[in-house]
One Martini backbone bead per residue (centre of mass of N, CA, C, O) as a GRO file, in nm:
protein
  142
    1UNK     BB    1   8.567  11.781   2.688
    2UNK     BB    2   8.725  12.053   2.661
    3UNK     BB    3   9.031  12.172   2.594
    4UNK     BB    4   9.042  12.401   2.801
    5UNK     BB    5   8.946  12.238   3.045
    6UNK     BB    6   9.172  12.028   3.035
    7UNK     BB    7   9.407  12.223   3.074
    8UNK     BB    8   9.312  12.348   3.340
    9UNK     BB    9   9.289  12.085   3.498
   10UNK     BB   10   9.580  11.995   3.463
   11UNK     BB   11   9.719  12.247   3.576
   12UNK     BB   12   9.581  12.238   3.852
   13UNK     BB   13   9.691  11.960   3.933
   14UNK     BB   14   9.989  12.033   3.921
   15UNK     BB   15   9.977  12.263   4.129
   16UNK     BB   16   9.863  12.098   4.364
   17UNK     BB   17  10.093  11.892   4.371
   18UNK     BB   18  10.318  12.092   4.423
   19UNK     BB   19  10.215  12.202   4.691
   20UNK     BB   20  10.221  11.931   4.840
   21UNK     BB   21  10.518  11.845   4.790
   22UNK     BB   22  10.650  12.098   4.906
   23UNK     BB   23  10.522  12.080   5.188
   24UNK     BB   24  10.686  11.817   5.268
   25UNK     BB   25  10.972  12.001   5.265
   26UNK     BB   26  10.933  12.201   5.532
   27UNK     BB   27  11.119  12.095   5.764
   28UNK     BB   28  11.312  12.293   5.665
   29UNK     BB   29  11.353  12.616   5.763
   30UNK     BB   30  11.493  12.730   5.504
   31UNK     BB   31  11.261  12.616   5.305
   32UNK     BB   32  10.984  12.716   5.410
   33UNK     BB   33  10.978  13.002   5.288
   34UNK     BB   34  11.008  12.922   4.988
   35UNK     BB   35  10.765  12.734   4.977
   36UNK     BB   36  10.550  12.937   5.062
   37UNK     BB   37  10.603  13.133   4.826
   38UNK     BB   38  10.540  12.933   4.596
   39UNK     BB   39  10.252  12.863   4.681
   40UNK     BB   40  10.139  13.151   4.674
   41UNK     BB   41  10.206  13.204   4.376
   42UNK     BB   42  10.034  12.974   4.264
   43UNK     BB   43   9.762  13.064   4.378
   44UNK     BB   44   9.754  13.345   4.240
   45UNK     BB   45   9.783  13.237   3.942
   46UNK     BB   46   9.509  13.084   3.919
   47UNK     BB   47   9.343  13.381   3.910
   48UNK     BB   48   9.494  13.465   3.659
   49UNK     BB   49   9.516  13.620   3.328
   50UNK     BB   50   9.823  13.620   3.339
   51UNK     BB   51  10.057  13.435   3.171
   52UNK     BB   52  10.321  13.531   3.306
   53UNK     BB   53  10.248  13.468   3.599
   54UNK     BB   54  10.207  13.164   3.561
   55UNK     BB   55  10.485  13.105   3.447
   56UNK     BB   56  10.656  13.216   3.688
   57UNK     BB   57  10.536  13.028   3.905
   58UNK     BB   58  10.636  12.763   3.782
   59UNK     BB   59  10.936  12.832   3.779
   60UNK     BB   60  10.958  12.880   4.082
   61UNK     BB   61  10.877  12.592   4.165
   62UNK     BB   62  11.114  12.452   4.030
   63UNK     BB   63  11.338  12.599   4.190
   64UNK     BB   64  11.243  12.517   4.474
   65UNK     BB   65  11.263  12.215   4.425
   66UNK     BB   66  11.564  12.216   4.367
   67UNK     BB   67  11.652  12.327   4.641
   68UNK     BB   68  11.517  12.108   4.818
   69UNK     BB   69  11.665  11.864   4.695
   70UNK     BB   70  11.956  11.963   4.738
   71UNK     BB   71  11.924  11.972   5.052
   72UNK     BB   72  11.802  11.678   5.106
   73UNK     BB   73  11.956  11.556   4.825
   74UNK     BB   74  12.277  11.609   4.743
   75UNK     BB   75  12.322  11.360   4.525
   76UNK     BB   76  12.133  11.478   4.337
   77UNK     BB   77  12.080  11.564   3.978
   78UNK     BB   78  11.808  11.712   3.932
   79UNK     BB   79  11.842  12.020   3.996
   80UNK     BB   80  12.022  12.099   3.753
   81UNK     BB   81  11.817  12.021   3.536
   82UNK     BB   82  11.585  12.205   3.631
   83UNK     BB   83  11.739  12.472   3.607
   84UNK     BB   84  11.794  12.454   3.305
   85UNK     BB   85  11.501  12.441   3.216
   86UNK     BB   86  11.409  12.707   3.350
   87UNK     BB   87  11.608  12.892   3.204
   88UNK     BB   88  11.512  12.830   2.917
   89UNK     BB   89  11.217  12.909   2.960
   90UNK     BB   90  11.266  13.199   3.051
   91UNK     BB   91  11.401  13.296   2.792
   92UNK     BB   92  11.165  13.224   2.606
   93UNK     BB   93  10.959  13.402   2.755
   94UNK     BB   94  11.094  13.674   2.708
   95UNK     BB   95  11.089  13.658   2.403
   96UNK     BB   96  10.783  13.617   2.366
   97UNK     BB   97  10.693  13.875   2.518
   98UNK     BB   98  10.882  14.098   2.362
   99UNK     BB   99  10.827  13.999   2.044
  100UNK     BB  100  10.520  14.018   2.115
  101UNK     BB  101  10.167  14.064   2.033
  102UNK     BB  102   9.882  13.971   2.135
  103UNK     BB  103   9.808  13.683   1.985
  104UNK     BB  104  10.105  13.589   1.966
  105UNK     BB  105  10.164  13.606   2.269
  106UNK     BB  106   9.943  13.415   2.372
  107UNK     BB  107  10.037  13.169   2.211
  108UNK     BB  108  10.327  13.152   2.322
  109UNK     BB  109  10.250  13.138   2.628
  110UNK     BB  110  10.074  12.888   2.611
  111UNK     BB  111  10.298  12.696   2.520
  112UNK     BB  112  10.488  12.751   2.763
  113UNK     BB  113  10.290  12.672   2.985
  114UNK     BB  114  10.260  12.381   2.896
  115UNK     BB  115  10.560  12.305   2.916
  116UNK     BB  116  10.593  12.385   3.215
  117UNK     BB  117  10.382  12.183   3.322
  118UNK     BB  118  10.538  11.933   3.232
  119UNK     BB  119  10.788  11.980   3.401
  120UNK     BB  120  10.636  11.996   3.671
  121UNK     BB  121  10.530  11.706   3.655
  122UNK     BB  122  10.811  11.574   3.662
  123UNK     BB  123  10.892  11.690   3.931
  124UNK     BB  124  10.660  11.563   4.091
  125UNK     BB  125  10.735  11.271   4.042
  126UNK     BB  126  11.013  11.290   4.175
  127UNK     BB  127  10.922  11.390   4.451
  128UNK     BB  128  10.748  11.147   4.517
  129UNK     BB  129  10.974  10.939   4.498
  130UNK     BB  130  11.165  11.064   4.711
  131UNK     BB  131  10.943  11.056   4.949
  132UNK     BB  132  10.885  10.737   4.947
  133UNK     BB  133  11.213  10.638   4.862
  134UNK     BB  134  11.507  10.758   4.953
  135UNK     BB  135  11.695  10.513   4.993
  136UNK     BB  136  11.668  10.392   4.710
  137UNK     BB  137  11.762  10.641   4.554
  138UNK     BB  138  12.040  10.691   4.692
  139UNK     BB  139  12.160  10.406   4.625
  140UNK     BB  140  12.153  10.453   4.309
  141UNK     BB  141  12.369  10.701   4.314
  142UNK     BB  142  12.638  10.541   4.424
   0.00000   0.00000   0.00000
């Protein structure tokens, strides 16, 4: 399997997992609209050649996951950490996008997309854990 195909397959899997996990948190009507928007943005970014669009969609998914977890599990400290990571990645993305052109921009955005996908994978793992055993998780936080 080529490197590019492996990266695309991995990123696609992360995005699909994010869509599924966020969908499970749709029970709250206030979160449903934000979750639907994040899932739509992720789906649109999958077909885009624009690295900034893919990057922004992943950041948006991280932020929506943080909002959903903060609303569903108010005692969890994960959302603030996720928001800090997303904010730092967004700032680095803006710098990479505006300070570079051509090949240097593509290389910088590719690295940031990969890093953002890793953060999103960590968020997915935590979302899955929270959704499978919320009582156990919340009792550990007390």
